[in-house]
Structures are given as C-alpha cells and as structure tokens.
Tab-separated table of C-alpha atoms in Angstrom:
chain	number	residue	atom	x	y	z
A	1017	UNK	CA	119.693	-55.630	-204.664
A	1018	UNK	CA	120.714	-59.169	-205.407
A	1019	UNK	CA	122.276	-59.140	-202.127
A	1020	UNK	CA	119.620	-58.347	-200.029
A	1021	UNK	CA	116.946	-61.090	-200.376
A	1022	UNK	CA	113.453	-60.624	-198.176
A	1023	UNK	CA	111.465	-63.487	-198.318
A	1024	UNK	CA	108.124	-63.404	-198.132
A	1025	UNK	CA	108.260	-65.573	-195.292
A	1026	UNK	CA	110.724	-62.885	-193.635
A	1027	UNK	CA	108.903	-60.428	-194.857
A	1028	UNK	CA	105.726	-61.201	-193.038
A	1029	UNK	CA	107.386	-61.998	-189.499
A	1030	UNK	CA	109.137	-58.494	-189.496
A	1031	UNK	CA	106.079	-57.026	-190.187
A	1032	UNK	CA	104.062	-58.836	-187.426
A	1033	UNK	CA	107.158	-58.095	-184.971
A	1034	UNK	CA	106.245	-54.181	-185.890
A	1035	UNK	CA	103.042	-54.319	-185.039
A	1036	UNK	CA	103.266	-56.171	-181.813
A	1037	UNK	CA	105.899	-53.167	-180.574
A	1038	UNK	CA	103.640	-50.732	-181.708
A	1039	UNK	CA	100.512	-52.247	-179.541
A	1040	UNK	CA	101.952	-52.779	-176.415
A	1041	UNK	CA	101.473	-49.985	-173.881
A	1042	UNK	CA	103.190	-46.679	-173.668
A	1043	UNK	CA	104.817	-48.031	-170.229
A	1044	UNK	CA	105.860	-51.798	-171.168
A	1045	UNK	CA	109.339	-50.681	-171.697
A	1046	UNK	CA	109.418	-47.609	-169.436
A	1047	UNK	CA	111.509	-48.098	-166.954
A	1048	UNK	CA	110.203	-49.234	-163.117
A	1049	UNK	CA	109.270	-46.328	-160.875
A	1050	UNK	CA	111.667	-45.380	-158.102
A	1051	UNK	CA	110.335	-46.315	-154.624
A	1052	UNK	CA	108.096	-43.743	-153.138
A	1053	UNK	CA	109.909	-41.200	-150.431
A	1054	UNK	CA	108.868	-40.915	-147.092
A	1055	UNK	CA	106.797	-37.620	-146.478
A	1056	UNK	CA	108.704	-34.436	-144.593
A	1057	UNK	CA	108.399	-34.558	-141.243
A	1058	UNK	CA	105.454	-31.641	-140.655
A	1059	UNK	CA	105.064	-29.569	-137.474
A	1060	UNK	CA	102.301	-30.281	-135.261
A	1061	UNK	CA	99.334	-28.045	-135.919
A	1062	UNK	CA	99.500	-25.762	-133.033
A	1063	UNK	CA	96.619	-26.349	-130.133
A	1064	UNK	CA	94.033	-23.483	-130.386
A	1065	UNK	CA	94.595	-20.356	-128.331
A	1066	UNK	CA	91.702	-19.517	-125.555
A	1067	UNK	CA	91.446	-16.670	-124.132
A	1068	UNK	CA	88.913	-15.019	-121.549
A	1069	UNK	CA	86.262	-12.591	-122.545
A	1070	UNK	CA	83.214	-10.560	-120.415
A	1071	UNK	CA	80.237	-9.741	-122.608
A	1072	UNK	CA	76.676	-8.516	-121.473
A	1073	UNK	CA	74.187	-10.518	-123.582
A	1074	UNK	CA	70.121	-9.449	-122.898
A	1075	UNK	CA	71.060	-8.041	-120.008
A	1076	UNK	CA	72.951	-10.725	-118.578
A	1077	UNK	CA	76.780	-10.973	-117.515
A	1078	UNK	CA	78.957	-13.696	-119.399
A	1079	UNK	CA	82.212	-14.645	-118.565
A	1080	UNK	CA	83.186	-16.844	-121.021
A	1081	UNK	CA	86.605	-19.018	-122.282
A	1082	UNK	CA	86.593	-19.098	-125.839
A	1083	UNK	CA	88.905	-19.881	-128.982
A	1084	UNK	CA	90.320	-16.737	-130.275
A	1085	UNK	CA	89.023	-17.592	-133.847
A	1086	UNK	CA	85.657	-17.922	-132.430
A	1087	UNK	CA	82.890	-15.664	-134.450
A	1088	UNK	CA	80.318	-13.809	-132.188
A	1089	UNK	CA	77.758	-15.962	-133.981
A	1090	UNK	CA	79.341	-19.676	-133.065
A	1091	UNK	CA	79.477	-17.997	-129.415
A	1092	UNK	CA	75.808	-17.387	-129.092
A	1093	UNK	CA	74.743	-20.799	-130.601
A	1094	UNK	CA	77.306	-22.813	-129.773
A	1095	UNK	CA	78.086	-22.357	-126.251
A	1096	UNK	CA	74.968	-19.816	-125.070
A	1097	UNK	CA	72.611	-22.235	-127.040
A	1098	UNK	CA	70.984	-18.831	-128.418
A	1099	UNK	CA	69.662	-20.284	-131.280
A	1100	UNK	CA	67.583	-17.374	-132.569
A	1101	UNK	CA	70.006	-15.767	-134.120
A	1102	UNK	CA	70.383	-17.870	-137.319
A	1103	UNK	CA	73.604	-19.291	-139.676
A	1104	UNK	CA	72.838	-18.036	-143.112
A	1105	UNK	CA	75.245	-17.497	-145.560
A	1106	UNK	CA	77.998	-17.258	-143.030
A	1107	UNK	CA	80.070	-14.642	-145.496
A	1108	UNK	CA	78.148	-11.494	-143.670
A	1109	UNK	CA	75.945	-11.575	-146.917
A	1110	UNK	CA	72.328	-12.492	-146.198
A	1111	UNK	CA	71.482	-10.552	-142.578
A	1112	UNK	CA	70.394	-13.933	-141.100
A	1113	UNK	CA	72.540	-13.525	-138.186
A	1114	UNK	CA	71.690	-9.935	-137.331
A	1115	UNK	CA	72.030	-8.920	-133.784
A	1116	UNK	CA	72.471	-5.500	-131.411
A	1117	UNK	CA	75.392	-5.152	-130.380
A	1118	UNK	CA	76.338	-1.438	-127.879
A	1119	UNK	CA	72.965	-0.067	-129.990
A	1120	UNK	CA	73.715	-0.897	-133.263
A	1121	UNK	CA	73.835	-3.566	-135.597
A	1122	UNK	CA	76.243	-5.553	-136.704
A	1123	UNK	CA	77.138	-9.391	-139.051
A	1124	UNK	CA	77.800	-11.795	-136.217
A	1125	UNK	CA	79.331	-14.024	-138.138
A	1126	UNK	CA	81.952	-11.900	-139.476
A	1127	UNK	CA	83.296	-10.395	-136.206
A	1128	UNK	CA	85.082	-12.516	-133.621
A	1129	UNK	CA	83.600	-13.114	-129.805
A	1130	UNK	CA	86.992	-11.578	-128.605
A	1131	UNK	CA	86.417	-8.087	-130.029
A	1132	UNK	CA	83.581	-7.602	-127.690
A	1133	UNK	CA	84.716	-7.622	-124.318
A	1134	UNK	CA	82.678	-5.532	-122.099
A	1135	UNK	CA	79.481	-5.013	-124.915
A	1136	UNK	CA	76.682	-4.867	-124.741
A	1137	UNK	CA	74.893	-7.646	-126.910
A	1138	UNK	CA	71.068	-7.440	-127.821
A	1139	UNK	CA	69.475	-11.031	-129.885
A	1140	UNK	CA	66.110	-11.419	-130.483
A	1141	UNK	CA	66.039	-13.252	-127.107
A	1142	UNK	CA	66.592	-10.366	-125.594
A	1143	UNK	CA	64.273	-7.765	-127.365
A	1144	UNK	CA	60.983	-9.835	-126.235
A	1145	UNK	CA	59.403	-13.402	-125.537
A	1146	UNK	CA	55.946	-14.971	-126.183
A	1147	UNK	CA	55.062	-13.308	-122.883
A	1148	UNK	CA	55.955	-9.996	-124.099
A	1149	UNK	CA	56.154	-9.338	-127.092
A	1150	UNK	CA	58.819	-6.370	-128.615
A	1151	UNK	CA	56.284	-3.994	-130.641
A	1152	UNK	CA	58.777	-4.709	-133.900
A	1153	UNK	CA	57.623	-8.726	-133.003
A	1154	UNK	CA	54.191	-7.950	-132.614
A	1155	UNK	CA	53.482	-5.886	-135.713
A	1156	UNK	CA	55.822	-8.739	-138.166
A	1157	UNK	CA	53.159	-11.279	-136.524
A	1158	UNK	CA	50.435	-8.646	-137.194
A	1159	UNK	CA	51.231	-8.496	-140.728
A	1160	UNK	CA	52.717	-11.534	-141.590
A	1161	UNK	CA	56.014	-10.483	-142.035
A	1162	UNK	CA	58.101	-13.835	-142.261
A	1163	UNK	CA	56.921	-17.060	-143.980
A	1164	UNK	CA	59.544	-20.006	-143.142
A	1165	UNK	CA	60.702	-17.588	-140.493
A	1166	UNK	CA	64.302	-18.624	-141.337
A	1167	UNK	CA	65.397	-14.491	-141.437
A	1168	UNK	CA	63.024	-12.941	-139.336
A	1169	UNK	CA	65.508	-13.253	-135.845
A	1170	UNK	CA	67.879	-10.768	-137.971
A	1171	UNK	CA	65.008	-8.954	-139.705
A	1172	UNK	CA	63.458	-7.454	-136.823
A	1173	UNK	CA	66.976	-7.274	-134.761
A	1174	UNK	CA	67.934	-4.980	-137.970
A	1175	UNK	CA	64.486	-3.526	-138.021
A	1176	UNK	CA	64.765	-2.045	-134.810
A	1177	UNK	CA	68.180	-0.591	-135.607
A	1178	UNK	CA	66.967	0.753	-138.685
A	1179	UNK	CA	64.339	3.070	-136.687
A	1180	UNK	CA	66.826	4.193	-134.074
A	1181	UNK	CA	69.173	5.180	-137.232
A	1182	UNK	CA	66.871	7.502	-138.540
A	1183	UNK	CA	66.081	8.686	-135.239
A	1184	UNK	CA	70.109	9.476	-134.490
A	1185	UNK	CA	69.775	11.160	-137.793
A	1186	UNK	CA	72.155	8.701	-139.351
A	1187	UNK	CA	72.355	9.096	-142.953
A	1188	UNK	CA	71.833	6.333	-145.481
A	1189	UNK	CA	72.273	6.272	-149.390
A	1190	UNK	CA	68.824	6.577	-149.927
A	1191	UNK	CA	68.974	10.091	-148.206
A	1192	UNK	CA	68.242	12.761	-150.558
A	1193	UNK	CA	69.636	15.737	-148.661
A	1194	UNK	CA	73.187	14.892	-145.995
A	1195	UNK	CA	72.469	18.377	-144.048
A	1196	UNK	CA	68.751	17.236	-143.566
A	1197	UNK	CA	67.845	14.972	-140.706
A	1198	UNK	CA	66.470	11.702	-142.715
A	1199	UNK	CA	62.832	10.648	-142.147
A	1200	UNK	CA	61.288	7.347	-142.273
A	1201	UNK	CA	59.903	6.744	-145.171
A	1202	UNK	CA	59.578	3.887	-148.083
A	1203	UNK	CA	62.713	4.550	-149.656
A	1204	UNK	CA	64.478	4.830	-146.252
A	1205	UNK	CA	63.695	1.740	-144.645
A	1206	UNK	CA	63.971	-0.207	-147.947
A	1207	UNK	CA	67.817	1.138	-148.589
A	1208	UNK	CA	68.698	0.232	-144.968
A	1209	UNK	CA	66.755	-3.116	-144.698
A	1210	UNK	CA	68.387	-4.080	-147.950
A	1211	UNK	CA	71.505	-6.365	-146.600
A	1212	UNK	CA	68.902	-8.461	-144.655
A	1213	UNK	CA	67.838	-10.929	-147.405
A	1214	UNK	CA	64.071	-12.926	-147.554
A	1215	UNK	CA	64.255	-15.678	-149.938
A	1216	UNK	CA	60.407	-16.023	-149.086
A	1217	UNK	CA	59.677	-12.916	-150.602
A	1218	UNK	CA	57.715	-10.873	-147.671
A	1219	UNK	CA	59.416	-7.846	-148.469
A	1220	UNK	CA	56.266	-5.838	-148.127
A	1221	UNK	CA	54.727	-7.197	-145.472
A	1222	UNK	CA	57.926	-6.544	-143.817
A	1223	UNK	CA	57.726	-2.784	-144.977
A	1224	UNK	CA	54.092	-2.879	-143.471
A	1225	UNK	CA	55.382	-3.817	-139.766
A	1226	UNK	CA	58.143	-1.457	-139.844
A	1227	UNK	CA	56.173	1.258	-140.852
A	1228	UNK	CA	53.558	0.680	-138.204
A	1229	UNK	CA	56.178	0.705	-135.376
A	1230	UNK	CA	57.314	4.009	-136.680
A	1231	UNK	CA	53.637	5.715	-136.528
A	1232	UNK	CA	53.340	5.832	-140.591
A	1233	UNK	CA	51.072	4.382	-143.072
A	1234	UNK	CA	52.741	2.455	-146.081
C-alpha cells in the first residue's frame, strides 16, 4: 500500500468524475443514429370498381352506377337522398335502417346495393306519406309509438314485416308449437320486433300500434 498513494485531493476529483458519468443521459455516448431509409415504393391503391345495377325502389325503376362496396343503405341516402331510412349502429345491430326488400326485411347496411339487382325495395317512403298515411304509420302516431323518432323509419318497416310473417306462418323462437301456424300475440311480436332497438324506451306503445293493425287488443 505504500505504493499506491490517493490523495485526498485525488481522491475527491475521481469521485466527482464518477458522478458526472453517471448523470449524463443514457444516450450521451450512444452512438449517432443511422440516416433514416427511404420508404418502399407502395402500389397505387387501386381506383374503385363501378358497376351497373337495376333496382325497383317504391315502385319506381332505378338504374343506377354504383361502387361495388356500396351498402344498400349508403345507396338510398346517398345517391336516392332517401333519408328515412336511418344510419344507426351501422354493424346490422340496432334495426335503424330497416327496410322491405322482395317482401321481407332485411339490415341495409349490412348487404351491398349490388346484390339486389332486379328487387324489389320497399322504405318507409314508399309504404305511405302525410297524405296517406300506411295504417302501421297511423296507429304508431295514434299511440305514440316513437319519441325522438330516430328508429321509427325501421320500426314500422319491420313492423309490417313482422305481421306478414305470422301471416306466411313463419315461425319465430317465441313459437311454442313448429307444426302450429303462429298467431299474433304479445310474445310473438315482442320476439320478432326484438333486433329493432328504441333507446327512447316506447316499447309498449309500440306493442299497442302493432297490435291494433293486427285486429287485437294488448
């Protein structure tokens, strides 16, 4: 040991030299980071393929050019300007956009405009207007069936199916017996009215109107 002499004085500067090292950032002494590469050359996203489609809509002929990843729904609003039929949920969840299509109902937003050619498409457009009113219209106004109204375009569209399903003798969950021919009652309508959704909450009132147009009492 009497060859190796620390000072204090030495002693204090290798101490301070330790802690400087140890304070400066993780990166001082990294080394600089390479130059950035150019991005890959990426293909063009390809230009939208149209294609031609004929579909009957309230009664009326349509020949329309539309892109092939166009829903049913975008169709009606976006280039018919048939508003009624309303954008809900857009994931075929809520009933919102509930319309006719050859008789029966169907999610507009989750079938595309190019499956259709040559249907027959029924909105609530086309099942009355303030002038005349669709019985299924008249008896939601009647009993109050809607509140911000937001649903009741697919409501009654799905309504009116709902009736001719039980009429066809189209069984539903809710149907007790399959080798009986299902009548409208409570349970019925409820089961088959239950994908279109009221955030409002006029569930009964809804039951009310429905049941009138069928001839029942609730």
């Amino acid at each position: 040991m009497d060859d190796v002499t620390i000072s204090r004085r030495n002693l204090l500067i290798a101490s301070a030299l330790s802690a400087t090292g140890m304070a400066l950032p993780a990166g001082a002494n990294a080394q600089p980071p390479e130059p950035e590469q150019p991005p890959l050359p990426s293909a063009e996203t390809p230009a939208p393929i149209r294609q031609s489609v004929g579909i009957r809509i309230n009664g009326q002929p349509h020949a329309l050019e539309v892109d092939t990843r166009t829903t049913l729904l975008d169709v009606l609003r976006e280039q018919l300007h048939l508003t009624g039929t309303k954008k809900g949920c857009d994931h075929g969840q809520c009933g919102a956009c509930t319309v006719i299509v050859d008789g029966r109902r169907i999610n507009s937003c989750l079938t595309l405009a190019v499956m259709h050619e040559g249907a027959d498409v029924t909105t609530i457009e086309g099942l009355g207007n303030k002038d005349k009113l669709h019985p299924m219209q008249a008896a939601f106004i009647k009993h109050d069936g809607y509140q911000c109204g937001y649903c009741t375009p697919g409501q009654i569209c799905s309504a009116v199916s709902v009736l001719k399903e039980i009429r066809d003798g189209i069984p539903s969950l809710a149907s007790a017996d399959l080798a009986v021919a299902p009548q409208v009652t409570d349970a019925e309508i409820r089961e088959r009215m239950s994908g279109n959704i009221c955030r409002c909450g006029a569930y009964s009132n809804i039951l009310d109107a429905i049941n009138e147009v069928a001839g029942r009492t609730a």
